[in-house]
Coordinates of C-alpha atoms in Angstrom, one line a residue:
M1 CA -29.5 -3.1 0.0
K2 CA -29.1 -5.8 -2.7
P3 CA -30.2 -8.7 -0.3
L4 CA -33.2 -6.7 0.8
L5 CA -34.2 -6.0 -2.9
L6 CA -33.9 -9.8 -3.6
L7 CA -36.3 -10.5 -0.7
L8 CA -38.8 -7.9 -1.9
A9 CA -38.6 -9.5 -5.4
L10 CA -39.3 -12.9 -3.8
L11 CA -42.3 -11.7 -1.9
T12 CA -43.6 -9.8 -4.9
T13 CA -43.3 -12.9 -7.0
A14 CA -45.1 -15.0 -4.4
A15 CA -47.9 -12.4 -4.2
A16 CA -48.3 -12.3 -8.0
Y17 CA -48.4 -16.1 -8.1
L18 CA -51.1 -16.3 -5.5
Y19 CA -53.1 -13.6 -7.1
F20 CA -53.2 -15.2 -10.6
Q21 CA -53.9 -18.6 -9.0
G22 CA -57.1 -17.1 -7.6
A23 CA -56.1 -17.9 -4.0
A24 CA -58.3 -16.5 -1.2
V25 CA -55.5 -14.7 0.4
N26 CA -55.8 -12.4 3.4
W27 CA -53.9 -9.6 1.8
P28 CA -53.6 -7.3 4.8
A29 CA -52.2 -10.2 6.8
F30 CA -49.9 -11.1 3.9
A31 CA -48.6 -7.5 3.8
S32 CA -47.9 -7.6 7.6
M33 CA -46.0 -10.9 7.3
S34 CA -44.0 -9.5 4.4
A35 CA -43.0 -6.6 6.6
F36 CA -42.0 -9.0 9.4
Y37 CA -39.9 -11.1 7.0
A38 CA -38.2 -7.9 5.7
V39 CA -37.2 -6.9 9.2
V40 CA -35.8 -10.3 10.1
Y41 CA -34.0 -10.6 6.8
Y42 CA -32.5 -7.1 7.2
V43 CA -31.2 -8.0 10.7
G44 CA -29.7 -11.2 9.2
A45 CA -28.1 -9.3 6.3
R46 CA -26.6 -6.8 8.7
A47 CA -25.1 -9.6 10.7
A48 CA -23.6 -11.0 7.4
K49 CA -22.0 -7.6 6.9
R50 CA -20.5 -7.8 10.4
K51 CA -19.1 -11.2 9.6
E52 CA -17.5 -9.9 6.5
N53 CA -15.7 -7.3 8.6
E54 CA -14.2 -10.0 10.8
E55 CA -12.0 -12.9 9.8
N56 CA -14.0 -15.0 7.2
D57 CA -13.1 -18.5 8.6
A58 CA -14.9 -21.5 10.0
D59 CA -15.0 -20.1 13.5
G60 CA -16.7 -17.0 12.2
M61 CA -19.3 -19.0 10.2
M62 CA -20.0 -21.8 12.7
L63 CA -19.3 -20.1 16.1
A64 CA -19.5 -16.4 15.6
G65 CA -15.8 -16.1 16.5
R66 CA -16.6 -17.7 20.0
N67 CA -17.6 -14.2 21.1
L68 CA -21.4 -14.4 21.8
P69 CA -22.4 -12.3 24.8
L70 CA -24.4 -14.0 27.5
W71 CA -27.6 -12.2 26.8
V72 CA -27.4 -12.9 23.0
A73 CA -26.5 -16.6 23.7
I74 CA -29.5 -17.0 26.0
F75 CA -31.9 -15.6 23.4
T76 CA -30.5 -17.7 20.6
M77 CA -30.4 -20.9 22.7
S78 CA -34.0 -20.3 23.9
A79 CA -35.3 -19.4 20.4
T80 CA -33.7 -22.5 18.9
W81 CA -35.6 -24.9 21.2
V82 CA -38.8 -22.8 21.3
G83 CA -39.6 -23.3 17.6
G84 CA -42.7 -24.0 15.6
G85 CA -42.7 -27.6 16.6
F86 CA -42.5 -26.5 20.2
I87 CA -45.5 -24.2 20.3
N88 CA -47.7 -25.9 17.7
G89 CA -46.9 -29.4 19.0
T90 CA -47.5 -28.4 22.6
A91 CA -50.9 -26.9 21.7
E92 CA -51.8 -30.0 19.6
Y93 CA -51.1 -32.6 22.3
T94 CA -52.7 -30.4 25.1
A95 CA -55.9 -30.3 23.1
T96 CA -56.0 -33.9 22.0
Q97 CA -54.1 -36.1 24.5
G98 CA -54.1 -34.2 27.8
L99 CA -51.3 -32.6 29.7
L100 CA -50.1 -36.0 30.8
W101 CA -48.6 -36.5 27.3
V102 CA -47.3 -33.0 26.8
Q103 CA -43.8 -34.1 27.7
A104 CA -41.6 -32.3 25.2
P105 CA -41.5 -28.8 26.9
W106 CA -40.3 -30.0 30.3
G107 CA -38.3 -32.8 28.7
Y108 CA -36.3 -30.4 26.5
A109 CA -36.0 -27.9 29.4
L110 CA -34.4 -30.6 31.6
S111 CA -32.1 -31.6 28.7
L112 CA -30.7 -28.0 28.7
V113 CA -30.2 -28.1 32.4
I114 CA -28.5 -31.5 32.4
G115 CA -26.4 -30.4 29.4
G116 CA -25.3 -27.3 31.2
L117 CA -24.4 -29.2 34.4
F118 CA -22.5 -32.1 32.9
F119 CA -21.6 -31.4 29.3
A120 CA -21.2 -27.7 28.5
R121 CA -18.1 -27.0 30.6
T122 CA -16.1 -29.9 29.2
M123 CA -17.0 -29.2 25.6
R124 CA -16.2 -25.5 25.8
R125 CA -12.9 -26.1 27.7
N126 CA -11.7 -28.3 24.8
R127 CA -12.6 -25.6 22.2
Y128 CA -14.3 -28.1 19.9
R129 CA -15.9 -26.7 16.8
T130 CA -18.8 -29.2 16.6
M131 CA -20.5 -31.8 18.8
L132 CA -18.9 -34.5 16.7
D133 CA -15.3 -33.4 17.4
P134 CA -14.9 -35.4 20.7
L135 CA -16.3 -38.4 18.8
E136 CA -13.7 -38.0 16.1
E137 CA -11.0 -37.8 18.8
R138 CA -12.1 -40.9 20.4
Y139 CA -13.4 -43.1 17.6
G140 CA -11.7 -41.8 14.5
K141 CA -13.0 -40.1 11.4
R142 CA -14.7 -43.0 9.7
M143 CA -16.8 -44.0 12.7
T144 CA -17.7 -40.3 13.2
A145 CA -19.0 -40.3 9.6
V146 CA -21.3 -43.2 10.6
L147 CA -22.5 -41.4 13.8
F148 CA -23.2 -38.3 11.7
L149 CA -26.1 -40.1 10.1
P150 CA -28.5 -40.0 13.2
A151 CA -27.3 -36.4 13.9
L152 CA -28.2 -35.4 10.3
T153 CA -31.5 -37.3 10.4
G154 CA -32.5 -35.6 13.6
E155 CA -31.8 -32.1 12.2
L156 CA -33.7 -32.8 9.0
F157 CA -36.8 -34.1 10.9
W158 CA -36.5 -31.2 13.4
T159 CA -36.5 -28.7 10.5
A160 CA -39.3 -30.5 8.7
A161 CA -41.5 -30.5 11.7
I162 CA -41.0 -26.8 12.2
L163 CA -41.7 -25.9 8.6
T164 CA -44.9 -28.0 8.7
A165 CA -46.1 -26.1 11.8
L166 CA -45.6 -22.8 9.9
G167 CA -47.3 -24.2 6.8
A168 CA -50.4 -25.2 8.8
T169 CA -50.5 -21.7 10.4
F170 CA -50.1 -19.9 7.1
S171 CA -52.8 -22.0 5.4
T172 CA -55.3 -21.2 8.2
V173 CA -54.6 -17.5 8.8
L174 CA -53.3 -16.2 5.5
G175 CA -55.2 -18.6 3.1
I176 CA -51.9 -19.6 1.4
D177 CA -51.5 -23.2 0.4
L178 CA -49.2 -25.4 2.5
R179 CA -46.4 -25.8 0.0
T180 CA -46.1 -22.1 -1.0
S181 CA -45.9 -21.0 2.7
I182 CA -43.3 -23.7 3.5
I183 CA -41.1 -22.8 0.4
L184 CA -41.3 -19.0 1.2
S185 CA -40.3 -19.3 4.8
A186 CA -37.6 -21.9 4.2
T187 CA -36.0 -19.8 1.4
I188 CA -35.8 -16.6 3.6
A189 CA -34.4 -18.4 6.7
V190 CA -31.9 -20.4 4.6
A191 CA -30.8 -17.3 2.7
Y192 CA -29.8 -15.1 5.7
T193 CA -28.2 -18.1 7.4
A194 CA -26.0 -18.8 4.4
L195 CA -25.1 -15.1 4.3
G196 CA -24.2 -14.5 7.9
G197 CA -23.6 -17.8 9.7
L198 CA -24.1 -18.0 13.4
W199 CA -24.0 -14.2 13.9
A200 CA -27.0 -13.9 11.5
V201 CA -28.8 -16.7 13.4
A202 CA -28.1 -15.3 16.8
L203 CA -29.1 -11.7 16.1
T204 CA -32.3 -12.6 14.3
D205 CA -33.1 -15.0 17.2
V206 CA -33.2 -12.0 19.5
V207 CA -35.8 -10.3 17.4
Q208 CA -37.7 -13.5 16.8
M209 CA -37.8 -14.5 20.5
L210 CA -39.2 -11.1 21.5
I211 CA -41.9 -11.3 18.8
L212 CA -42.8 -14.9 19.9
L213 CA -43.2 -14.2 23.6
I214 CA -45.1 -11.0 23.1
G215 CA -47.3 -12.5 20.3
L216 CA -48.3 -15.5 22.3
A217 CA -49.0 -13.4 25.4
I218 CA -51.4 -11.3 23.5
I219 CA -53.3 -14.2 22.0
V220 CA -54.1 -16.0 25.3
P221 CA -56.5 -13.5 26.9
F222 CA -58.6 -13.2 23.7
A223 CA -58.8 -17.0 23.4
L224 CA -59.8 -17.5 27.1
E225 CA -62.8 -15.2 26.6
Y226 CA -64.5 -18.0 24.6
T227 CA -64.2 -20.5 27.5
G228 CA -65.1 -18.3 30.4
G229 CA -61.7 -17.4 31.7
L230 CA -58.8 -19.4 33.1
A231 CA -60.6 -21.0 36.1
A232 CA -63.5 -22.2 34.0
T233 CA -61.3 -23.4 31.2
W234 CA -59.2 -25.5 33.7
E235 CA -62.3 -27.0 35.3
A236 CA -63.7 -28.0 31.9
Y237 CA -60.4 -29.4 30.8
Q238 CA -60.1 -31.6 34.0
L239 CA -63.6 -32.8 33.4
K240 CA -62.8 -33.8 29.8
F241 CA -59.5 -35.5 30.3
G242 CA -59.8 -36.7 33.9
A243 CA -56.4 -38.1 35.2
A244 CA -54.8 -37.2 31.9
A245 CA -55.3 -33.5 32.7
S246 CA -52.4 -33.7 35.2
P247 CA -48.8 -33.6 33.8
F248 CA -47.6 -36.1 36.5
P249 CA -47.6 -39.8 35.6
S250 CA -49.7 -42.4 37.5
R251 CA -50.7 -46.0 36.9
A252 CA -54.4 -44.9 37.0
A253 CA -53.9 -42.3 34.3
L254 CA -51.5 -44.3 32.0
G255 CA -52.8 -47.8 32.4
D256 CA -51.1 -50.0 29.8
N257 CA -48.9 -47.1 28.7
Y258 CA -47.0 -46.5 31.9
W259 CA -43.6 -47.7 30.7
T260 CA -44.1 -46.1 27.3
W261 CA -44.6 -42.8 29.0
W262 CA -41.3 -43.2 30.8
D263 CA -39.6 -44.3 27.6
Y264 CA -40.7 -41.1 25.8
A265 CA -39.8 -39.0 28.9
L266 CA -36.2 -40.3 29.0
L267 CA -36.0 -40.0 25.2
L268 CA -36.8 -36.3 25.4
V269 CA -34.6 -35.5 28.4
F270 CA -31.4 -37.3 27.2
G271 CA -32.2 -37.3 23.5
G272 CA -32.3 -33.5 23.7
I273 CA -28.6 -33.3 24.7
P274 CA -26.6 -34.6 21.7
W275 CA -27.6 -31.8 19.3
Q276 CA -25.3 -29.6 17.4
V277 CA -27.9 -26.7 17.7
Y278 CA -27.3 -26.9 21.4
F279 CA -23.5 -27.4 21.4
Q280 CA -23.1 -24.7 18.7
R281 CA -24.2 -22.1 21.3
V282 CA -22.2 -23.7 24.1
L283 CA -19.0 -23.6 21.9
S284 CA -19.7 -20.1 20.7
S285 CA -19.8 -18.7 24.3
R286 CA -17.0 -16.5 25.5
D287 CA -16.0 -18.9 28.3
E288 CA -16.9 -22.0 30.2
N289 CA -19.0 -20.2 32.8
T290 CA -21.1 -18.5 30.2
A291 CA -21.7 -21.8 28.5
V292 CA -23.1 -23.3 31.7
R293 CA -25.2 -20.3 32.6
L294 CA -26.8 -19.9 29.2
S295 CA -27.9 -23.6 29.3
L296 CA -29.5 -23.3 32.7
I297 CA -31.3 -20.0 32.0
A298 CA -32.5 -21.2 28.6
G299 CA -34.0 -24.3 30.3
V300 CA -36.1 -22.0 32.5
V301 CA -37.1 -19.9 29.5
C302 CA -38.3 -23.0 27.6
L303 CA -40.7 -23.9 30.4
L304 CA -42.1 -20.4 30.6
A305 CA -42.5 -20.3 26.8
A306 CA -44.7 -23.4 27.0
V307 CA -47.4 -21.8 29.2
A308 CA -49.1 -19.9 26.4
P309 CA -49.3 -22.9 24.0
V310 CA -50.7 -25.1 26.8
L311 CA -53.4 -22.6 27.6
I312 CA -54.2 -22.3 23.9
G313 CA -54.5 -26.1 23.7
M314 CA -56.8 -26.1 26.7
V315 CA -59.1 -23.5 25.0
S316 CA -59.2 -25.6 21.8
A317 CA -60.1 -28.7 23.9
T318 CA -63.0 -27.0 25.8
V319 CA -64.4 -24.4 23.5
D320 CA -67.8 -25.1 21.9
W321 CA -66.6 -25.2 18.3
T322 CA -70.2 -25.7 17.0
A323 CA -70.8 -22.1 17.9
I324 CA -67.9 -21.0 15.6
P325 CA -68.7 -20.8 11.9
A326 CA -65.5 -22.5 10.9
G327 CA -66.1 -25.5 13.2
A328 CA -63.4 -27.5 14.9
P329 CA -59.8 -27.6 13.7
A330 CA -59.5 -29.6 10.4
D331 CA -56.8 -31.8 12.0
A332 CA -54.8 -31.9 15.2
S333 CA -51.7 -30.1 13.8
A334 CA -54.0 -27.1 13.1
T335 CA -54.9 -26.6 16.8
L336 CA -52.9 -23.4 17.4
P337 CA -53.5 -21.7 14.1
W338 CA -57.2 -22.4 14.4
V339 CA -57.4 -20.7 17.7
V340 CA -55.3 -17.8 16.4
R341 CA -57.5 -17.4 13.4
Y342 CA -61.0 -17.9 14.7
L343 CA -60.9 -17.1 18.5
T344 CA -59.2 -13.7 18.2
N345 CA -59.8 -10.6 16.1
P346 CA -58.0 -10.0 12.8
V347 CA -55.3 -7.7 14.3
V348 CA -54.4 -10.2 17.0
S349 CA -54.4 -13.1 14.5
V350 CA -51.8 -11.3 12.5
I351 CA -49.7 -10.8 15.6
G352 CA -50.1 -14.5 16.5
L353 CA -49.1 -15.5 13.0
G354 CA -45.9 -13.4 13.5
A355 CA -45.2 -15.3 16.7
V356 CA -45.4 -18.6 14.9
A357 CA -43.4 -17.4 12.0
A358 CA -40.8 -16.1 14.4
A359 CA -40.6 -19.4 16.2
V360 CA -40.2 -21.3 13.0
M361 CA -37.5 -19.2 11.5
S362 CA -35.5 -19.1 14.7
S363 CA -35.2 -22.9 14.7
V364 CA -34.9 -23.5 10.9
D365 CA -31.9 -21.3 10.6
S366 CA -30.2 -22.9 13.6
S367 CA -30.9 -26.5 12.4
V368 CA -29.7 -26.1 8.8
L369 CA -26.5 -24.3 10.0
S370 CA -25.8 -27.1 12.5
A371 CA -26.3 -30.0 10.1
S372 CA -24.1 -28.2 7.5
S373 CA -21.3 -27.4 10.0
M374 CA -21.1 -31.1 11.0
G375 CA -21.3 -32.3 7.4
I376 CA -18.4 -30.2 6.1
W377 CA -16.2 -30.1 9.2
N378 CA -16.6 -33.7 10.4
V379 CA -17.3 -35.6 7.2
Y380 CA -16.2 -33.8 4.1
R381 CA -13.0 -32.3 5.5
P382 CA -11.4 -35.4 7.1
L383 CA -12.5 -37.9 4.5
V384 CA -12.4 -35.9 1.2
D385 CA -10.1 -32.9 1.7
P386 CA -8.0 -33.0 4.9
G387 CA -6.0 -29.9 3.8
L388 CA -9.1 -27.8 3.3
P389 CA -8.4 -24.2 4.4
D390 CA -10.8 -22.4 6.7
S391 CA -11.7 -19.8 4.1
K392 CA -12.8 -22.4 1.6
L393 CA -14.5 -24.5 4.4
A394 CA -16.8 -21.5 5.2
K395 CA -17.9 -21.3 1.6
L396 CA -18.7 -25.0 1.5
I397 CA -20.8 -24.7 4.6
Q398 CA -22.7 -21.9 2.9
R399 CA -23.5 -24.2 0.0
C400 CA -24.4 -27.1 2.2
I401 CA -26.9 -24.9 4.1
W402 CA -28.9 -24.7 0.9
I403 CA -28.8 -28.5 0.3
V404 CA -29.9 -29.2 3.9
G405 CA -32.7 -26.6 3.6
V406 CA -34.0 -28.1 0.4
A407 CA -34.0 -31.6 1.9
A408 CA -35.9 -30.6 5.0
T409 CA -38.4 -28.7 2.9
L410 CA -39.1 -31.8 0.8
I411 CA -39.7 -33.9 4.0
A412 CA -42.0 -31.2 5.3
F413 CA -44.3 -31.7 2.3
N414 CA -45.1 -35.2 3.5
V415 CA -45.6 -34.7 7.3
G416 CA -48.7 -35.5 9.2
S417 CA -48.5 -34.7 12.9
V418 CA -46.1 -32.0 13.9
Y419 CA -45.7 -33.5 17.4
A420 CA -45.0 -37.0 16.1
L421 CA -42.1 -35.8 13.9
W422 CA -40.9 -33.6 16.8
F423 CA -40.6 -36.8 18.9
L424 CA -39.0 -38.7 16.1
C425 CA -36.1 -36.3 15.7
S426 CA -34.9 -37.0 19.2
D427 CA -35.7 -40.7 19.0
F428 CA -32.8 -41.7 16.8
V429 CA -30.4 -39.2 18.4
Y430 CA -31.3 -40.7 21.8
C431 CA -30.8 -44.4 20.8
L432 CA -27.9 -44.1 18.4
L433 CA -25.9 -41.0 19.2
F434 CA -26.3 -40.3 23.0
P435 CA -24.4 -43.4 24.1
A436 CA -21.4 -42.6 21.8
L437 CA -21.2 -39.0 23.0
V438 CA -21.3 -40.0 26.7
C439 CA -18.6 -42.6 26.3
A440 CA -16.4 -40.2 24.1
L441 CA -16.5 -37.6 26.9
F442 CA -16.5 -39.7 30.1
D443 CA -15.0 -43.2 29.3
P444 CA -11.3 -43.0 28.5
K445 CA -11.2 -46.6 27.4
A446 CA -13.9 -46.2 24.7
N447 CA -12.8 -46.9 21.2
A448 CA -14.1 -47.2 17.6
Y449 CA -14.7 -50.9 17.9
G450 CA -17.0 -50.4 20.9
A451 CA -18.7 -47.5 19.2
L452 CA -19.4 -49.6 16.1
A453 CA -20.8 -52.5 18.2
G454 CA -22.9 -50.1 20.3
F455 CA -24.3 -48.4 17.2
L456 CA -25.2 -51.6 15.4
L457 CA -26.8 -53.2 18.5
A458 CA -28.8 -50.0 19.4
A459 CA -30.0 -49.7 15.8
F460 CA -31.1 -53.4 15.7
L461 CA -33.0 -53.1 18.9
R462 CA -34.5 -49.6 18.1
F463 CA -35.7 -50.4 14.5
G464 CA -36.9 -53.8 15.7
G465 CA -39.8 -51.9 17.3
G466 CA -40.7 -50.3 14.0
D467 CA -42.0 -46.8 13.6
A468 CA -45.5 -45.7 12.5
T469 CA -44.5 -42.2 11.5
L470 CA -42.0 -43.5 8.9
G471 CA -44.0 -46.6 8.1
L472 CA -41.3 -49.0 9.3
P473 CA -42.7 -52.4 10.3
A474 CA -41.5 -54.1 13.5
Y475 CA -39.4 -57.2 13.2
L476 CA -39.0 -57.9 17.0
S477 CA -42.0 -58.9 19.1
Y478 CA -41.7 -56.6 22.0
P479 CA -44.2 -57.0 24.8
T480 CA -46.9 -54.3 25.1
D481 CA -45.8 -51.2 27.0
F482 CA -42.1 -52.2 26.6
P483 CA -39.6 -49.2 26.7
F484 CA -37.6 -50.5 23.8
R485 CA -36.1 -47.1 22.9
T486 CA -34.5 -46.8 26.4
V487 CA -33.4 -50.5 26.2
A488 CA -31.8 -49.9 22.8
M489 CA -30.0 -46.8 24.2
G490 CA -28.8 -48.6 27.4
S491 CA -27.7 -51.7 25.4
G492 CA -25.7 -49.5 23.0
L493 CA -24.1 -47.7 25.9
L494 CA -23.1 -51.0 27.6
A495 CA -21.9 -52.5 24.4
I496 CA -19.5 -49.6 23.8
M497 CA -17.9 -50.0 27.2
V498 CA -17.7 -53.8 27.1
V499 CA -16.4 -54.2 23.5
S500 CA -13.9 -51.3 23.9
R501 CA -12.4 -53.2 26.8
L502 CA -12.4 -56.6 25.1
W503 CA -11.1 -55.4 21.7
K504 CA -8.2 -53.0 21.7
K505 CA -4.9 -53.0 20.0
D506 CA -2.5 -51.4 22.5
G507 CA -4.1 -52.4 25.8
K508 CA -4.3 -48.7 26.9
G509 CA -7.8 -47.8 25.6
K510 CA -6.6 -45.3 23.1
K511 CA -8.8 -44.3 20.3
Q512 CA -8.9 -46.7 17.4
E513 CA -9.8 -46.2 13.7
V514 CA -12.1 -48.8 12.2
E515 CA -10.4 -49.1 8.8
S516 CA -12.8 -51.5 7.4
L517 CA -15.7 -49.1 7.5

């Protein structure tokens, strides 16, 4: 009962703060959301109790004792990908850019399928604990610490995008300011994750995924009433966006952005594979076949979960906002919460808010656990304390979860577009980490020298194109519509293979340690 009392104290404190600040809070909705958080936190706390009854080691914290049933694994895998960035970002780009540029849902779905077909079985068979373990085997601990940087950056950006999506929704539906809603949600998700590890994440994901799917399904019919139903909405959407209303690329629709479209598409498909949040579920499966099946099924679930956000985005793009007292969404990232708040009734809007909150928490908990697991297991343990026992390692992961959660929350305070940050989190992973993972698993001659050369070359080519989201200027003059991200990834992959074969100590392609790092 103690954790639940702490949660109630947190919610009461937040309510008192908002009241004395004179915020125009929708108190019935706030009470409903408090009840939702209490249920989720209770499930997470119960999972923590279950973990205490089992062996309290790193496998228990990171991999739920490698004992996740298939149905739980499918729920937690799907819920991890179908987060706040997924549903808010999909609605945002459907409403503002056209279906042609809504690439992330099918891109990430394909990444799960490809991961299941080509990566899952090998990873589970070798009983790794994290995605970075095969990199440590092949390249050594120091090079792995370098490769941890894009993995950590991806997780932080992913979490920040998710928290921003929730903050925008809370601000619109509850009347709570952005920072308060972000802090409240992040604190609750991080707390039960630190308590129960992967069991807490997996079991709460089951609850959250059900709420998400039901909540979004309820919203859509109410929203479509404002645009004359599905057929009328689709007709109006095609009229507004023309060729961009189709999800399939064409020269006519893309014009000077044809190769940029393919650059982003490949980024999402292959940049969605080298993630600890993905491999954590693969490695926690009971056996190899379960690992493959859960990846394939979760890919299908991701596609199905995108249907409702796409329809909500179409409604936002075609509805006559001048007839709505609140007017059009204040900014693009507010597309979904605006529809939830102003194109449904108060009861449905609260249900929709619960769906968004469920999506956010199901991804935040996974992301902070993944980053913390890699940080302690693959960086702190080998470089700082090689003799670290599993029992102490689990406690360090718990502490690191709080550090990662705070860092992601601070980034979320300064985010503009949810969708832009959602893309960015896979960008660096695709360019810098994917080549190293592929070679570690499938190229027996790859070594640390090649990995370092590939990393540096890919980084030089990728950052040479700059990045508007981070405010990084370009220092390489790429032609217009040049797929420099894919070129950077491919160059890094080729560099690993070539340098590994040219620079080796024993002539047998064994893993090498770059001592000078």
